Amino acid sequence: MDNIYSAVAGNLRRIQDRIADAASRAGRRAEDITLVAVSKMHPAEAVLAALGAGQVHFGENRVQEAAGKFPDLRGAYPAMRLHIIGGLQTNKARDAVRLADVIESMDRPRLADAIADAIAREGRTPDLLIQVNVGAEEQKSGVGRSDADAFIIDCKARFGAALTGLMCIPPAEDDPAPHFDWLADRAARHGLKVVSMGMSGDFETAIAHGATHVRVGTAIFGTRG
Ligand SMILES: *Cc1c(COP(=O)(O)O)cnc(C)c1O
């Protein structure tokens, strides 16, 4: 077996075991937690290795990079689900709607407008998550905490059941737990079932605090060149 295939398969197995352990410690079921394998900056071969090992959900930051890697794989892997997880420019909304099964980074009214327009034009509706900038970091995408309720209510009215949840990336230097608690609570208040939070360094904490989706890159595919 090729190196990348055995390495990725082994890493996926270890992450799934850690997810199961974290779920069990939290009194939750492992099957209620979805692993999104973040393949940004890794070649299509890495994605193929993960697909071969049974991985279904993938995350990419950039629409253009995803467009180069994923469309060719759909035929052979019809169950595959692509998540766009990076900050999205309005002029990329149409490509994102065409390509993605889930857009996790809806974060402002003008982007919601562009996504609604793209859905109408493409006749295809991905699941939508609202990204919240829980730490109010300037360099990060996301609606601010204080604007989140109004934006969520607005997007629910507009997108209905396609709005499935919330997503966040806490500040690297903070204890992530209070941020995770805030996001899970906010999702519950609005009746949204998907809570996407936790990465390679903190996904077990995220599971303890209510994550339904964890987005793991480095621990599966290695460091990004
Ligand atoms: C890169 C990225 C991840 C994965 O981060 P790792 O630390 O490599 O696991 C998760 N979520 C988002 C939004 C990312 O950009």
mmCIF file of C-alpha atoms and ligand atoms in Angstrom:
data_model
loop_
_atom_site.group_PDB
_atom_site.id
_atom_site.type_symbol
_atom_site.label_atom_id
_atom_site.label_comp_id
_atom_site.label_asym_id
_atom_site.label_seq_id
_atom_site.Cartn_x
_atom_site.Cartn_y
_atom_site.Cartn_z
ATOM 1 C CA MET A 1 0.000 0.000 0.000
ATOM 2 C CA ASP A 2 1.184 3.503 -0.833
ATOM 3 C CA ASN A 3 2.469 5.579 2.093
ATOM 4 C CA ILE A 4 -0.125 8.320 1.938
ATOM 5 C CA TYR A 5 -2.929 5.727 1.845
ATOM 6 C CA SER A 6 -1.827 3.876 4.963
ATOM 7 C CA ALA A 7 -0.897 7.082 6.798
ATOM 8 C CA VAL A 8 -4.247 8.779 6.157
ATOM 9 C CA ALA A 9 -6.222 5.604 6.910
ATOM 10 C CA GLY A 10 -4.339 5.159 10.193
ATOM 11 C CA ASN A 11 -4.829 8.779 11.194
ATOM 12 C CA LEU A 12 -8.547 8.592 10.410
ATOM 13 C CA ARG A 13 -8.894 5.478 12.557
ATOM 14 C CA ARG A 14 -7.115 7.175 15.465
ATOM 15 C CA ILE A 15 -9.261 10.309 15.191
ATOM 16 C CA GLN A 16 -12.451 8.237 15.044
ATOM 17 C CA ASP A 17 -11.321 6.372 18.175
ATOM 18 C CA ARG A 18 -10.646 9.669 19.956
ATOM 19 C CA ILE A 19 -14.060 10.978 18.872
ATOM 20 C CA ALA A 20 -15.703 7.826 20.247
ATOM 21 C CA ASP A 21 -13.820 8.171 23.558
ATOM 22 C CA ALA A 22 -14.650 11.867 23.890
ATOM 23 C CA ALA A 23 -18.299 11.156 23.095
ATOM 24 C CA SER A 24 -18.452 8.366 25.631
ATOM 25 C CA ARG A 25 -16.864 10.552 28.354
ATOM 26 C CA ALA A 26 -19.510 13.188 27.591
ATOM 27 C CA GLY A 27 -22.340 10.644 27.708
ATOM 28 C CA ARG A 28 -22.956 11.135 23.999
ATOM 29 C CA ARG A 29 -23.107 8.747 21.058
ATOM 30 C CA ALA A 30 -20.187 8.725 18.610
ATOM 31 C CA GLU A 31 -22.601 8.437 15.679
ATOM 32 C CA ASP A 32 -24.034 11.842 16.594
ATOM 33 C CA ILE A 33 -20.686 13.454 15.800
ATOM 34 C CA THR A 34 -19.594 13.981 12.209
ATOM 35 C CA LEU A 35 -15.929 14.186 11.301
ATOM 36 C CA VAL A 36 -15.216 16.732 8.570
ATOM 37 C CA ALA A 37 -11.754 16.031 7.139
ATOM 38 C CA VAL A 38 -10.176 19.371 6.231
ATOM 39 C CA SER A 39 -8.119 18.782 3.080
ATOM 40 C CA LYS A 40 -7.153 22.376 2.257
ATOM 41 C CA MET A 41 -3.655 22.672 0.795
ATOM 42 C CA HIS A 42 -3.394 18.904 0.447
ATOM 43 C CA PRO A 43 -3.486 17.211 -2.973
ATOM 44 C CA ALA A 44 -6.384 15.273 -4.458
ATOM 45 C CA GLU A 45 -4.421 12.107 -3.692
ATOM 46 C CA ALA A 46 -4.836 12.780 0.039
ATOM 47 C CA VAL A 47 -8.590 13.156 -0.477
ATOM 48 C CA LEU A 48 -8.649 9.891 -2.435
ATOM 49 C CA ALA A 49 -6.787 8.161 0.373
ATOM 50 C CA ALA A 50 -9.397 9.360 2.860
ATOM 51 C CA LEU A 51 -12.301 8.436 0.559
ATOM 52 C CA GLY A 52 -10.780 4.979 0.182
ATOM 53 C CA ALA A 53 -10.719 4.671 3.961
ATOM 54 C CA GLY A 54 -14.440 5.458 4.102
ATOM 55 C CA GLN A 55 -14.309 9.175 4.950
ATOM 56 C CA VAL A 56 -17.415 10.992 3.643
ATOM 57 C CA HIS A 57 -17.261 14.657 4.737
ATOM 58 C CA PHE A 58 -14.510 17.002 3.546
ATOM 59 C CA GLY A 59 -13.818 20.651 4.290
ATOM 60 C CA GLU A 60 -12.081 23.182 2.051
ATOM 61 C CA ASN A 61 -11.398 26.857 2.719
ATOM 62 C CA ARG A 62 -11.211 28.155 -0.808
ATOM 63 C CA VAL A 63 -13.854 27.624 -3.453
ATOM 64 C CA GLN A 64 -11.307 27.679 -6.241
ATOM 65 C CA GLU A 65 -9.128 25.033 -4.645
ATOM 66 C CA ALA A 66 -12.189 22.857 -3.969
ATOM 67 C CA ALA A 67 -13.339 23.278 -7.572
ATOM 68 C CA GLY A 68 -10.020 21.875 -8.744
ATOM 69 C CA LYS A 69 -10.086 18.855 -6.465
ATOM 70 C CA PHE A 70 -13.620 17.628 -5.938
ATOM 71 C CA PRO A 71 -15.919 17.599 -8.988
ATOM 72 C CA ASP A 72 -14.061 14.672 -10.581
ATOM 73 C CA LEU A 73 -14.590 12.553 -7.468
ATOM 74 C CA ARG A 74 -18.384 12.832 -7.294
ATOM 75 C CA GLY A 75 -19.027 10.121 -9.872
ATOM 76 C CA ALA A 76 -17.007 7.481 -8.056
ATOM 77 C CA TYR A 77 -18.041 8.645 -4.557
ATOM 78 C CA PRO A 78 -21.658 9.819 -4.729
ATOM 79 C CA ALA A 79 -21.978 9.830 -0.918
ATOM 80 C CA MET A 80 -19.151 12.356 -0.535
ATOM 81 C CA ARG A 81 -20.118 15.678 1.068
ATOM 82 C CA LEU A 82 -18.105 18.853 0.542
ATOM 83 C CA HIS A 83 -18.140 21.633 3.155
ATOM 84 C CA ILE A 84 -16.903 25.136 2.361
ATOM 85 C CA ILE A 85 -15.501 26.322 5.692
ATOM 86 C CA GLY A 86 -13.555 29.475 4.818
ATOM 87 C CA GLY A 87 -14.534 33.115 4.648
ATOM 88 C CA LEU A 88 -16.484 33.640 1.436
ATOM 89 C CA GLN A 89 -16.437 36.669 -0.864
ATOM 90 C CA THR A 90 -19.812 37.533 -2.372
ATOM 91 C CA ASN A 91 -18.446 37.061 -5.891
ATOM 92 C CA LYS A 92 -17.622 33.420 -5.005
ATOM 93 C CA ALA A 93 -21.116 32.651 -3.694
ATOM 94 C CA ARG A 94 -22.369 31.221 -6.969
ATOM 95 C CA ASP A 95 -19.421 28.842 -7.344
ATOM 96 C CA ALA A 96 -19.824 27.813 -3.706
ATOM 97 C CA VAL A 97 -23.537 27.056 -4.154
ATOM 98 C CA ARG A 98 -22.817 25.042 -7.290
ATOM 99 C CA LEU A 99 -20.052 23.036 -5.656
ATOM 100 C CA ALA A 100 -20.761 22.612 -1.965
ATOM 101 C CA ASP A 101 -23.129 20.402 0.011
ATOM 102 C CA VAL A 102 -22.644 22.598 3.067
ATOM 103 C CA ILE A 103 -21.544 26.242 3.320
ATOM 104 C CA GLU A 104 -20.368 26.769 6.913
ATOM 105 C CA SER A 105 -19.286 30.385 6.614
ATOM 106 C CA MET A 106 -22.355 32.532 5.969
ATOM 107 C CA ASP A 107 -21.635 35.578 8.113
ATOM 108 C CA ARG A 108 -23.210 38.805 6.832
ATOM 109 C CA PRO A 109 -26.352 40.091 5.126
ATOM 110 C CA ARG A 110 -24.660 40.837 1.798
ATOM 111 C CA LEU A 111 -23.280 37.316 1.611
ATOM 112 C CA ALA A 112 -26.716 35.922 2.513
ATOM 113 C CA ASP A 113 -28.123 37.993 -0.388
ATOM 114 C CA ALA A 114 -25.530 36.574 -2.764
ATOM 115 C CA ILE A 115 -26.162 33.008 -1.574
ATOM 116 C CA ALA A 116 -29.943 33.410 -1.932
ATOM 117 C CA ASP A 117 -29.457 34.742 -5.447
ATOM 118 C CA ALA A 118 -27.095 31.868 -6.320
ATOM 119 C CA ILE A 119 -29.571 29.291 -4.964
ATOM 120 C CA ALA A 120 -32.282 30.741 -7.203
ATOM 121 C CA ARG A 121 -30.030 30.722 -10.250
ATOM 122 C CA GLU A 122 -28.451 27.317 -9.711
ATOM 123 C CA GLY A 123 -31.617 25.535 -8.527
ATOM 124 C CA ARG A 124 -29.556 23.818 -5.840
ATOM 125 C CA THR A 125 -29.559 24.486 -2.096
ATOM 126 C CA PRO A 126 -26.618 23.507 0.103
ATOM 127 C CA ASP A 127 -27.071 23.286 3.857
ATOM 128 C CA LEU A 128 -26.084 26.603 5.415
ATOM 129 C CA LEU A 129 -24.330 27.375 8.694
ATOM 130 C CA ILE A 130 -23.767 30.806 10.172
ATOM 131 C CA GLN A 131 -20.212 31.497 11.289
ATOM 132 C CA VAL A 132 -19.934 33.469 14.523
ATOM 133 C CA ASN A 133 -16.747 35.381 15.339
ATOM 134 C CA VAL A 134 -17.005 34.337 18.978
ATOM 135 C CA GLY A 135 -13.764 36.045 20.026
ATOM 136 C CA ALA A 136 -14.395 39.290 18.107
ATOM 137 C CA GLU A 137 -11.099 38.862 16.246
ATOM 138 C CA GLU A 138 -10.482 41.345 13.487
ATOM 139 C CA GLN A 139 -8.749 38.893 11.164
ATOM 140 C CA LYS A 140 -11.538 36.296 11.397
ATOM 141 C CA SER A 141 -14.784 35.998 9.475
ATOM 142 C CA GLY A 142 -18.056 35.661 11.312
ATOM 143 C CA VAL A 143 -20.979 37.682 12.569
ATOM 144 C CA GLY A 144 -20.318 39.269 15.967
ATOM 145 C CA ARG A 145 -21.942 37.752 19.044
ATOM 146 C CA SER A 146 -24.181 40.759 19.574
ATOM 147 C CA ASP A 147 -25.478 40.667 15.993
ATOM 148 C CA ALA A 148 -25.873 36.888 15.888
ATOM 149 C CA ASP A 149 -29.491 36.581 17.084
ATOM 150 C CA ALA A 150 -30.848 39.049 14.551
ATOM 151 C CA PHE A 151 -28.849 37.500 11.715
ATOM 152 C CA ILE A 152 -29.942 33.968 12.658
ATOM 153 C CA ILE A 153 -33.611 34.998 12.771
ATOM 154 C CA ASP A 154 -33.285 36.754 9.435
ATOM 155 C CA CYS A 155 -31.577 33.759 7.781
ATOM 156 C CA LYS A 156 -34.137 31.319 9.205
ATOM 157 C CA ALA A 157 -36.932 33.350 7.672
ATOM 158 C CA ARG A 158 -35.108 33.500 4.400
ATOM 159 C CA PHE A 159 -33.602 30.023 4.002
ATOM 160 C CA GLY A 160 -35.940 27.915 6.152
ATOM 161 C CA ALA A 161 -34.739 24.374 6.830
ATOM 162 C CA ALA A 162 -31.591 24.938 4.732
ATOM 163 C CA LEU A 163 -30.215 26.902 7.673
ATOM 164 C CA THR A 164 -29.050 23.991 9.798
ATOM 165 C CA GLY A 165 -26.599 25.404 12.338
ATOM 166 C CA LEU A 166 -23.731 27.500 13.606
ATOM 167 C CA MET A 167 -19.957 27.373 13.267
ATOM 168 C CA CYS A 168 -17.058 29.025 15.107
ATOM 169 C CA ILE A 169 -13.281 29.118 15.503
ATOM 170 C CA PRO A 170 -12.360 30.382 18.995
ATOM 171 C CA PRO A 171 -9.254 32.558 19.442
ATOM 172 C CA ALA A 172 -6.126 30.376 19.513
ATOM 173 C CA GLU A 173 -4.942 31.868 22.820
ATOM 174 C CA ASP A 174 -8.238 31.430 24.724
ATOM 175 C CA ASP A 175 -9.640 28.473 26.606
ATOM 176 C CA PRO A 176 -12.065 27.348 23.883
ATOM 177 C CA ALA A 177 -14.636 25.825 26.281
ATOM 178 C CA PRO A 178 -16.624 29.017 27.084
ATOM 179 C CA HIS A 179 -16.739 29.865 23.368
ATOM 180 C CA PHE A 180 -17.977 26.351 22.564
ATOM 181 C CA ASP A 181 -20.619 26.604 25.301
ATOM 182 C CA TRP A 182 -21.824 29.921 23.934
ATOM 183 C CA LEU A 183 -22.195 28.554 20.404
ATOM 184 C CA ALA A 184 -23.970 25.346 21.466
ATOM 185 C CA ASP A 185 -26.365 27.339 23.644
ATOM 186 C CA ARG A 186 -27.094 29.790 20.850
ATOM 187 C CA ALA A 187 -27.822 26.957 18.402
ATOM 188 C CA ALA A 188 -30.175 25.297 20.911
ATOM 189 C CA ARG A 189 -32.057 28.543 21.543
ATOM 190 C CA HIS A 190 -32.746 28.890 17.842
ATOM 191 C CA GLY A 191 -33.585 25.214 17.316
ATOM 192 C CA LEU A 192 -30.570 24.650 15.061
ATOM 193 C CA LYS A 193 -29.214 21.108 15.219
ATOM 194 C CA VAL A 194 -25.711 21.490 13.756
ATOM 195 C CA VAL A 195 -22.883 22.872 15.906
ATOM 196 C CA SER A 196 -19.610 22.875 13.955
ATOM 197 C CA MET A 197 -16.635 23.507 16.248
ATOM 198 C CA GLY A 198 -13.327 21.936 17.236
ATOM 199 C CA MET A 199 -10.195 21.362 15.155
ATOM 200 C CA SER A 200 -7.092 19.137 15.521
ATOM 201 C CA GLY A 201 -6.064 20.759 18.805
ATOM 202 C CA ASP A 202 -9.404 20.973 20.575
ATOM 203 C CA PHE A 203 -11.996 18.658 19.021
ATOM 204 C CA GLU A 204 -12.318 16.536 22.159
ATOM 205 C CA THR A 205 -13.120 19.658 24.201
ATOM 206 C CA ALA A 206 -15.610 20.685 21.517
ATOM 207 C CA ILE A 207 -17.350 17.298 21.780
ATOM 208 C CA ALA A 208 -17.557 17.689 25.573
ATOM 209 C CA HIS A 209 -19.258 21.043 24.954
ATOM 210 C CA GLY A 210 -21.791 19.989 22.345
ATOM 211 C CA ALA A 211 -20.149 19.860 18.902
ATOM 212 C CA THR A 212 -22.063 17.831 16.317
ATOM 213 C CA HIS A 213 -19.394 18.415 13.645
ATOM 214 C CA VAL A 214 -15.645 18.636 14.207
ATOM 215 C CA ARG A 215 -13.322 19.933 11.471
ATOM 216 C CA VAL A 216 -9.959 18.186 11.597
ATOM 217 C CA GLY A 217 -7.126 18.798 9.133
ATOM 218 C CA THR A 218 -3.572 18.473 10.433
ATOM 219 C CA ALA A 219 -4.227 15.395 12.577
ATOM 220 C CA ILE A 220 -5.462 13.524 9.487
ATOM 221 C CA PHE A 221 -3.401 14.849 6.585
ATOM 222 C CA GLY A 222 -0.292 16.210 8.323
ATOM 223 C CA THR A 223 1.047 19.754 8.316
ATOM 224 C CA ARG A 224 0.245 21.986 5.370
ATOM 225 C CA GLY A 225 3.152 23.001 3.148
HETATM 226 C C1 LIG B 1 -7.877 24.722 8.585
HETATM 227 C C2 LIG B 1 -9.175 24.724 9.272
HETATM 228 C C3 LIG B 1 -9.541 23.676 10.135
HETATM 229 C C4 LIG B 1 -8.627 22.503 10.470
HETATM 230 O O1 LIG B 1 -7.590 22.920 11.287
HETATM 231 P P1 LIG B 1 -6.504 21.861 11.850
HETATM 232 O O2 LIG B 1 -5.903 22.590 12.998
HETATM 233 O O3 LIG B 1 -5.554 21.608 10.741
HETATM 234 O O4 LIG B 1 -7.232 20.645 12.249
HETATM 235 C C5 LIG B 1 -10.802 23.708 10.697
HETATM 236 N N1 LIG B 1 -11.656 24.724 10.457
HETATM 237 C C6 LIG B 1 -11.335 25.749 9.643
HETATM 238 C C7 LIG B 1 -12.334 26.819 9.396
HETATM 239 C C8 LIG B 1 -10.089 25.787 9.039
HETATM 240 O O5 LIG B 1 -9.781 26.820 8.255
#
